[in-house]
mmCIF file of C-alpha atoms in Angstrom:
data_model
loop_
_atom_site.group_PDB
_atom_site.id
_atom_site.type_symbol
_atom_site.label_atom_id
_atom_site.label_comp_id
_atom_site.label_asym_id
_atom_site.label_seq_id
_atom_site.Cartn_x
_atom_site.Cartn_y
_atom_site.Cartn_z
ATOM 1 C CA MET A 1 0.000 0.000 0.000
ATOM 2 C CA SER A 2 1.222 3.516 -0.782
ATOM 3 C CA LEU A 3 1.366 6.481 1.568
ATOM 4 C CA ASN A 4 -1.761 7.860 -0.139
ATOM 5 C CA SER A 5 -3.761 5.012 1.413
ATOM 6 C CA TYR A 6 -2.973 6.420 4.867
ATOM 7 C CA LEU A 7 -2.514 10.183 4.464
ATOM 8 C CA MET A 8 -5.689 12.317 4.296
ATOM 9 C CA LEU A 9 -5.371 16.069 3.726
ATOM 10 C CA SER A 10 -8.399 18.342 4.022
ATOM 11 C CA GLU A 11 -9.356 20.187 0.838
ATOM 12 C CA GLU A 12 -8.349 23.504 2.399
ATOM 13 C CA VAL A 13 -4.874 22.233 3.356
ATOM 14 C CA GLN A 14 -4.384 20.582 -0.058
ATOM 15 C CA HIS A 15 -5.335 23.812 -1.822
ATOM 16 C CA ALA A 16 -3.035 25.913 0.374
ATOM 17 C CA LEU A 17 -0.021 23.640 -0.154
ATOM 18 C CA LYS A 18 -0.600 23.407 -3.896
ATOM 19 C CA ASN A 19 -0.718 27.212 -4.143
ATOM 20 C CA ASN A 20 2.267 27.897 -1.861
ATOM 21 C CA GLN A 21 0.062 29.471 0.827
ATOM 22 C CA PRO A 22 1.239 29.490 4.470
ATOM 23 C CA VAL A 23 0.171 26.463 6.539
ATOM 24 C CA VAL A 24 0.764 25.778 10.244
ATOM 25 C CA ALA A 25 0.517 22.267 11.698
ATOM 26 C CA LEU A 26 -1.042 21.735 15.144
ATOM 27 C CA GLU A 27 -0.906 18.670 17.397
ATOM 28 C CA SER A 28 -3.921 16.921 18.934
ATOM 29 C CA THR A 29 -2.577 15.615 22.275
ATOM 30 C CA ILE A 30 -3.256 19.098 23.626
ATOM 31 C CA ILE A 31 -6.949 18.484 22.794
ATOM 32 C CA SER A 32 -7.335 14.963 24.167
ATOM 33 C CA HIS A 33 -4.845 15.003 27.052
ATOM 34 C CA GLY A 34 -4.125 18.690 27.674
ATOM 35 C CA MET A 35 -7.233 20.016 29.394
ATOM 36 C CA PRO A 36 -10.858 19.140 30.243
ATOM 37 C CA TYR A 37 -13.832 19.269 27.825
ATOM 38 C CA PRO A 38 -15.152 21.706 26.556
ATOM 39 C CA GLN A 39 -12.177 23.975 27.342
ATOM 40 C CA ASN A 40 -9.922 21.753 25.189
ATOM 41 C CA VAL A 41 -12.132 22.173 22.109
ATOM 42 C CA GLU A 42 -12.651 25.914 22.655
ATOM 43 C CA THR A 43 -8.861 26.362 22.947
ATOM 44 C CA ALA A 44 -8.152 24.287 19.811
ATOM 45 C CA LEU A 45 -10.676 26.256 17.737
ATOM 46 C CA LYS A 46 -9.358 29.574 19.074
ATOM 47 C CA VAL A 47 -5.789 28.543 18.106
ATOM 48 C CA GLU A 48 -7.024 27.810 14.579
ATOM 49 C CA SER A 49 -8.765 31.203 14.372
ATOM 50 C CA ILE A 50 -5.579 33.020 15.552
ATOM 51 C CA ILE A 51 -3.637 31.309 12.742
ATOM 52 C CA ARG A 52 -6.266 32.410 10.208
ATOM 53 C CA GLU A 53 -6.260 35.994 11.568
ATOM 54 C CA ASN A 54 -2.507 36.066 10.954
ATOM 55 C CA GLY A 55 -2.798 34.991 7.330
ATOM 56 C CA ALA A 56 -2.138 31.237 7.434
ATOM 57 C CA VAL A 57 -4.140 28.014 7.170
ATOM 58 C CA PRO A 58 -4.316 25.843 10.324
ATOM 59 C CA ALA A 59 -3.771 22.084 9.913
ATOM 60 C CA THR A 60 -4.674 20.248 13.120
ATOM 61 C CA ILE A 61 -3.294 16.708 12.895
ATOM 62 C CA ALA A 62 -4.591 13.442 14.385
ATOM 63 C CA ILE A 63 -5.017 9.779 13.504
ATOM 64 C CA LEU A 64 -8.684 8.914 12.995
ATOM 65 C CA GLN A 65 -9.787 5.357 12.199
ATOM 66 C CA GLY A 66 -6.224 4.579 11.153
ATOM 67 C CA LYS A 67 -5.904 7.555 8.773
ATOM 68 C CA LEU A 68 -3.254 10.261 9.162
ATOM 69 C CA CYS A 69 -5.576 13.282 9.042
ATOM 70 C CA VAL A 70 -4.133 16.711 8.286
ATOM 71 C CA GLY A 71 -6.625 19.552 8.739
ATOM 72 C CA LEU A 72 -9.410 18.426 11.081
ATOM 73 C CA THR A 73 -12.979 19.680 10.889
ATOM 74 C CA ALA A 74 -14.592 21.343 13.921
ATOM 75 C CA GLU A 75 -16.620 18.125 14.384
ATOM 76 C CA GLN A 76 -13.475 15.983 14.451
ATOM 77 C CA ILE A 77 -11.871 18.322 17.002
ATOM 78 C CA ASP A 78 -15.020 18.086 19.147
ATOM 79 C CA TYR A 79 -14.946 14.283 18.845
ATOM 80 C CA LEU A 80 -11.338 14.167 20.118
ATOM 81 C CA GLY A 81 -12.150 16.637 22.896
ATOM 82 C CA LYS A 82 -15.111 14.578 24.117
ATOM 83 C CA LYS A 83 -13.198 11.284 24.027
ATOM 84 C CA GLY A 84 -10.335 12.929 25.905
ATOM 85 C CA ALA A 85 -7.785 10.598 27.496
ATOM 86 C CA ALA A 86 -9.631 7.569 26.056
ATOM 87 C CA VAL A 87 -7.866 8.431 22.775
ATOM 88 C CA ALA A 88 -4.402 6.856 22.566
ATOM 89 C CA LYS A 89 -1.487 9.271 22.901
ATOM 90 C CA VAL A 90 0.598 8.460 19.821
ATOM 91 C CA SER A 91 4.312 9.046 19.268
ATOM 92 C CA ARG A 92 6.548 7.612 16.495
ATOM 93 C CA ARG A 93 6.730 4.188 18.180
ATOM 94 C CA ASP A 94 2.931 3.854 18.394
ATOM 95 C CA MET A 95 1.964 4.957 14.877
ATOM 96 C CA PRO A 96 2.194 1.598 13.011
ATOM 97 C CA ALA A 97 -0.070 -0.251 15.483
ATOM 98 C CA ILE A 98 -2.691 2.534 15.624
ATOM 99 C CA VAL A 99 -2.804 2.867 11.815
ATOM 100 C CA ALA A 100 -2.800 -0.886 11.124
ATOM 101 C CA GLN A 101 -5.653 -1.467 13.585
ATOM 102 C CA GLY A 102 -7.716 1.459 12.292
ATOM 103 C CA LEU A 103 -7.771 3.198 15.681
ATOM 104 C CA ASP A 104 -7.867 6.833 16.806
ATOM 105 C CA GLY A 105 -4.718 8.550 18.052
ATOM 106 C CA ALA A 106 -3.861 11.993 19.381
ATOM 107 C CA THR A 107 -0.495 13.106 18.044
ATOM 108 C CA THR A 108 2.420 14.262 20.207
ATOM 109 C CA VAL A 109 5.119 16.672 19.027
ATOM 110 C CA ALA A 110 7.082 13.790 17.431
ATOM 111 C CA SER A 111 4.190 12.200 15.525
ATOM 112 C CA THR A 112 2.787 15.595 14.475
ATOM 113 C CA MET A 113 6.211 16.435 13.008
ATOM 114 C CA ILE A 114 6.281 13.143 11.083
ATOM 115 C CA ILE A 115 2.804 13.622 9.603
ATOM 116 C CA ALA A 116 3.369 17.332 8.867
ATOM 117 C CA ASN A 117 6.571 16.397 7.026
ATOM 118 C CA LEU A 118 4.753 13.717 4.988
ATOM 119 C CA ALA A 119 2.175 16.363 4.004
ATOM 120 C CA GLY A 120 4.867 18.935 3.105
ATOM 121 C CA ILE A 121 4.205 21.325 6.022
ATOM 122 C CA ARG A 122 7.314 22.965 7.483
ATOM 123 C CA LEU A 123 5.942 24.996 10.437
ATOM 124 C CA PHE A 124 4.316 23.565 13.557
ATOM 125 C CA ALA A 125 3.014 25.420 16.632
ATOM 126 C CA THR A 126 2.686 23.757 20.031
ATOM 127 C CA GLY A 127 2.878 24.591 23.742
ATOM 128 C CA GLY A 128 6.222 23.124 24.775
ATOM 129 C CA ILE A 129 8.453 20.337 23.498
ATOM 130 C CA GLY A 130 9.363 17.231 25.470
ATOM 131 C CA GLY A 131 12.936 16.717 26.555
ATOM 132 C CA VAL A 132 15.288 14.961 28.920
ATOM 133 C CA HIS A 133 13.449 14.098 32.144
ATOM 134 C CA ARG A 134 14.935 14.784 35.544
ATOM 135 C CA GLY A 135 16.937 11.779 36.691
ATOM 136 C CA ALA A 136 17.428 10.555 33.109
ATOM 137 C CA GLU A 137 20.966 9.501 34.076
ATOM 138 C CA GLN A 138 19.298 6.535 35.808
ATOM 139 C CA THR A 139 16.024 6.120 33.892
ATOM 140 C CA MET A 140 17.084 7.005 30.293
ATOM 141 C CA ASP A 141 13.728 8.816 30.080
ATOM 142 C CA ILE A 142 14.224 11.080 27.067
ATOM 143 C CA SER A 143 11.296 12.307 24.980
ATOM 144 C CA ALA A 144 11.014 11.012 21.407
ATOM 145 C CA ASP A 145 10.428 14.676 20.458
ATOM 146 C CA LEU A 146 14.184 15.291 20.649
ATOM 147 C CA GLU A 147 15.086 12.417 18.347
ATOM 148 C CA GLU A 148 12.413 13.598 15.885
ATOM 149 C CA LEU A 149 13.869 17.106 15.937
ATOM 150 C CA ALA A 150 17.220 15.549 15.033
ATOM 151 C CA GLN A 151 15.906 14.015 11.804
ATOM 152 C CA THR A 152 12.640 15.587 10.587
ATOM 153 C CA ASN A 153 12.568 18.837 8.601
ATOM 154 C CA VAL A 154 9.888 20.689 10.553
ATOM 155 C CA ALA A 155 10.381 23.839 12.644
ATOM 156 C CA VAL A 156 8.607 23.810 16.005
ATOM 157 C CA ILE A 157 7.405 27.062 17.570
ATOM 158 C CA CYS A 158 7.034 26.578 21.327
ATOM 159 C CA ALA A 159 7.440 28.316 24.697
ATOM 160 C CA GLY A 160 10.617 26.294 25.290
ATOM 161 C CA ALA A 161 10.746 22.845 26.828
ATOM 162 C CA LYS A 162 8.289 22.037 29.607
ATOM 163 C CA SER A 163 9.799 23.249 32.858
ATOM 164 C CA ILE A 164 9.151 19.874 34.527
ATOM 165 C CA LEU A 165 12.198 18.629 32.549
ATOM 166 C CA ASP A 166 15.954 18.906 32.972
ATOM 167 C CA LEU A 167 16.426 21.940 30.737
ATOM 168 C CA GLY A 168 20.239 21.859 30.808
ATOM 169 C CA LEU A 169 20.396 18.244 29.608
ATOM 170 C CA THR A 170 17.662 18.923 27.031
ATOM 171 C CA LEU A 171 19.795 21.696 25.498
ATOM 172 C CA GLU A 172 22.882 19.449 25.578
ATOM 173 C CA TYR A 173 20.982 16.694 23.746
ATOM 174 C CA LEU A 174 19.714 19.110 21.069
ATOM 175 C CA GLU A 175 23.239 20.477 20.588
ATOM 176 C CA THR A 176 24.623 16.944 20.130
ATOM 177 C CA LYS A 177 21.952 16.283 17.487
ATOM 178 C CA GLY A 178 22.693 19.554 15.665
ATOM 179 C CA VAL A 179 19.271 21.104 16.332
ATOM 180 C CA PRO A 180 19.386 24.937 16.482
ATOM 181 C CA VAL A 181 17.475 26.446 19.428
ATOM 182 C CA LEU A 182 16.400 29.995 18.531
ATOM 183 C CA GLY A 183 14.966 32.650 20.822
ATOM 184 C CA TYR A 184 12.332 34.977 19.374
ATOM 185 C CA GLN A 185 13.419 38.420 20.613
ATOM 186 C CA THR A 186 15.237 36.814 23.558
ATOM 187 C CA THR A 187 18.658 35.375 24.388
ATOM 188 C CA GLU A 188 17.280 33.317 27.297
ATOM 189 C CA LEU A 189 15.514 29.990 26.890
ATOM 190 C CA PRO A 190 11.922 30.431 28.077
ATOM 191 C CA ALA A 191 10.752 27.711 30.476
ATOM 192 C CA PHE A 192 7.120 27.267 29.406
ATOM 193 C CA TYR A 193 5.257 28.977 32.294
ATOM 194 C CA THR A 194 8.000 31.578 32.816
ATOM 195 C CA ARG A 195 10.197 33.719 30.610
ATOM 196 C CA GLN A 196 13.330 32.757 32.572
ATOM 197 C CA SER A 197 15.284 29.517 32.842
ATOM 198 C CA GLY A 198 18.874 30.584 33.487
ATOM 199 C CA PHE A 199 19.919 28.980 30.147
ATOM 200 C CA ASN A 200 20.767 30.704 26.878
ATOM 201 C CA VAL A 201 19.439 29.899 23.404
ATOM 202 C CA ASP A 202 21.874 29.401 20.501
ATOM 203 C CA CYS A 203 20.773 32.478 18.603
ATOM 204 C CA GLN A 204 18.349 35.383 19.025
ATOM 205 C CA MET A 205 16.067 36.134 16.077
ATOM 206 C CA ASP A 206 14.052 39.337 16.014
ATOM 207 C CA SER A 207 11.619 38.909 13.119
ATOM 208 C CA PRO A 208 9.566 36.155 11.439
ATOM 209 C CA ALA A 209 11.349 36.984 8.144
ATOM 210 C CA ASP A 210 14.785 36.355 9.723
ATOM 211 C CA ILE A 211 13.595 32.992 11.054
ATOM 212 C CA ALA A 212 12.186 32.007 7.637
ATOM 213 C CA LYS A 213 15.557 32.886 6.037
ATOM 214 C CA LEU A 214 17.406 30.686 8.544
ATOM 215 C CA LEU A 215 15.074 27.743 7.822
ATOM 216 C CA LYS A 216 15.550 28.155 4.057
ATOM 217 C CA ALA A 217 19.340 28.235 4.484
ATOM 218 C CA LYS A 218 19.422 25.200 6.794
ATOM 219 C CA TRP A 219 17.390 22.908 4.568
ATOM 220 C CA ALA A 220 18.904 24.206 1.305
ATOM 221 C CA MET A 221 22.305 23.073 2.642
ATOM 222 C CA GLY A 222 20.945 19.582 3.216
ATOM 223 C CA LEU A 223 21.166 19.952 7.015
ATOM 224 C CA ASN A 224 18.311 17.642 7.897
ATOM 225 C CA GLY A 225 16.391 17.925 11.128
ATOM 226 C CA GLY A 226 14.151 20.434 12.810
ATOM 227 C CA VAL A 227 14.616 23.796 14.474
ATOM 228 C CA VAL A 228 13.283 24.794 17.891
ATOM 229 C CA ILE A 229 11.916 28.345 17.844
ATOM 230 C CA THR A 230 11.286 29.426 21.418
ATOM 231 C CA ASN A 231 8.758 32.174 22.020
ATOM 232 C CA PRO A 232 8.447 33.457 25.609
ATOM 233 C CA ILE A 233 5.006 33.517 27.218
ATOM 234 C CA PRO A 234 3.580 37.108 27.200
ATOM 235 C CA THR A 235 4.685 38.945 30.359
ATOM 236 C CA GLU A 236 1.147 39.478 31.644
ATOM 237 C CA PHE A 237 0.482 35.706 31.699
ATOM 238 C CA ALA A 238 3.915 34.540 32.890
ATOM 239 C CA MET A 239 4.018 32.887 36.297
ATOM 240 C CA ASP A 240 6.317 33.862 39.133
ATOM 241 C CA TYR A 241 9.539 31.866 38.776
ATOM 242 C CA GLU A 242 9.759 30.840 42.460
ATOM 243 C CA THR A 243 6.078 29.855 42.665
ATOM 244 C CA ILE A 244 6.181 27.608 39.625
ATOM 245 C CA THR A 245 9.551 26.107 40.591
ATOM 246 C CA GLN A 246 8.172 25.090 44.017
ATOM 247 C CA ALA A 247 5.032 23.638 42.403
ATOM 248 C CA ILE A 248 7.104 21.620 39.913
ATOM 249 C CA ASN A 249 9.436 20.288 42.623
ATOM 250 C CA ALA A 250 6.448 19.184 44.729
ATOM 251 C CA ALA A 251 4.803 17.486 41.723
ATOM 252 C CA VAL A 252 8.052 15.716 40.714
ATOM 253 C CA ALA A 253 8.529 14.438 44.286
ATOM 254 C CA GLU A 254 4.976 13.042 44.327
ATOM 255 C CA ALA A 255 5.462 11.338 40.929
ATOM 256 C CA GLU A 256 8.622 9.649 42.223
ATOM 257 C CA GLU A 257 6.831 8.563 45.410
ATOM 258 C CA LYS A 258 4.000 7.018 43.381
ATOM 259 C CA GLY A 259 6.405 5.364 40.914
ATOM 260 C CA ILE A 260 4.911 7.182 37.911
ATOM 261 C CA LYS A 261 7.172 6.736 34.858
ATOM 262 C CA GLY A 262 7.296 6.970 31.065
ATOM 263 C CA LYS A 263 4.508 8.561 29.025
ATOM 264 C CA SER A 264 2.253 8.918 32.117
ATOM 265 C CA THR A 265 4.746 11.315 33.736
ATOM 266 C CA THR A 266 3.969 14.527 31.827
ATOM 267 C CA PRO A 267 0.125 14.369 32.116
ATOM 268 C CA PHE A 268 0.454 13.565 35.850
ATOM 269 C CA LEU A 269 2.859 16.440 36.508
ATOM 270 C CA LEU A 270 0.846 18.998 34.509
ATOM 271 C CA ALA A 271 -2.382 18.030 36.331
ATOM 272 C CA LYS A 272 -0.621 18.178 39.711
ATOM 273 C CA ILE A 273 0.911 21.594 38.952
ATOM 274 C CA LYS A 274 -2.526 22.864 37.901
ATOM 275 C CA ASP A 275 -3.922 21.779 41.312
ATOM 276 C CA ILE A 276 -1.011 23.284 43.271
ATOM 277 C CA THR A 277 -1.265 26.632 41.419
ATOM 278 C CA ALA A 278 -5.093 26.698 41.676
ATOM 279 C CA GLY A 279 -5.500 26.634 37.902
ATOM 280 C CA GLN A 280 -3.050 29.466 37.182
ATOM 281 C CA SER A 281 -0.736 27.111 35.251
ATOM 282 C CA LEU A 282 -3.575 26.083 32.896
ATOM 283 C CA THR A 283 -4.355 29.731 32.087
ATOM 284 C CA ALA A 284 -0.650 30.298 31.365
ATOM 285 C CA ASN A 285 -0.573 27.153 29.201
ATOM 286 C CA ILE A 286 -3.502 28.331 27.063
ATOM 287 C CA GLN A 287 -2.095 31.834 26.586
ATOM 288 C CA LEU A 288 1.353 30.634 25.535
ATOM 289 C CA VAL A 289 -0.228 28.333 22.917
ATOM 290 C CA PHE A 290 -2.166 31.315 21.501
ATOM 291 C CA ASN A 291 1.070 33.322 21.411
ATOM 292 C CA ASN A 292 2.942 30.517 19.610
ATOM 293 C CA ALA A 293 0.161 30.101 17.032
ATOM 294 C CA LYS A 294 0.404 33.788 16.126
ATOM 295 C CA LEU A 295 4.183 33.686 15.659
ATOM 296 C CA ALA A 296 4.005 30.411 13.701
ATOM 297 C CA ALA A 297 1.507 31.945 11.254
ATOM 298 C CA GLN A 298 3.761 34.979 10.783
ATOM 299 C CA ILE A 299 6.807 32.773 10.093
ATOM 300 C CA ALA A 300 4.779 30.552 7.724
ATOM 301 C CA LYS A 301 3.721 33.671 5.841
ATOM 302 C CA ALA A 302 7.326 34.884 5.562
ATOM 303 C CA TRP A 303 8.383 31.370 4.486
ATOM 304 C CA SER A 304 5.840 31.165 1.651
ATOM 305 C CA GLU A 305 6.710 34.690 0.429
#
């Protein structure tokens, strides 16, 4: 069977790609596993409308009945939102089984990158990338997102790596794999909920056009792999560094106590942090996704021009 048997692009996305119009890929784990219904669906639709307002076509990606769907309808987004965590969370490793069995899957950063690349989409907006987990020296718990960034030609616009991770080791891993980490109008790596991390990015970029030029140069030289474009959360929604650090440390300690490991770790920690911060972290999460969608659309526009 050919790829065409599995890959399904919406008419709007097909038309945009054929006519060199800007397209931004979006993941679906944020819908099914990121927040409760109906807030998840409202957020996903708002992200799509922000991308449209900024001159690009949104392409939300998921696996539905074994098909790699690029450009979901509002009904399909609602379906994923209602099913929530009952939908499998799908990374590279899980894709063959989900597709072969005709099941539904919500795509992570890694699997969204793979499907976006198959469709010919170069820009992808998300909340934060996965990375090297704390204690990875013992557990070897490293997100598949990093390996995907090393080999797949898709640029990911995010608010940095999730601050529940070991940010220093995450940057080291990306450097080893030759993945540039850019800061949009910043020299400091944002840490998801906050604008500070204490770590520097590789290069500051001050305009969407400059970023688009860098992407063109990278891939024209045959330097395969992605680019991480970090975009700090807007100041008015950023959380206090000390507050969020304490919340993360408490959540990590509880996860260790309960023996929570692997792909269950991130959802557990994010839910725990939301409880500890009385919902403030969820508000921050939503706002940073909106902010990333806007920048991604602007870069996609510069790229297609």
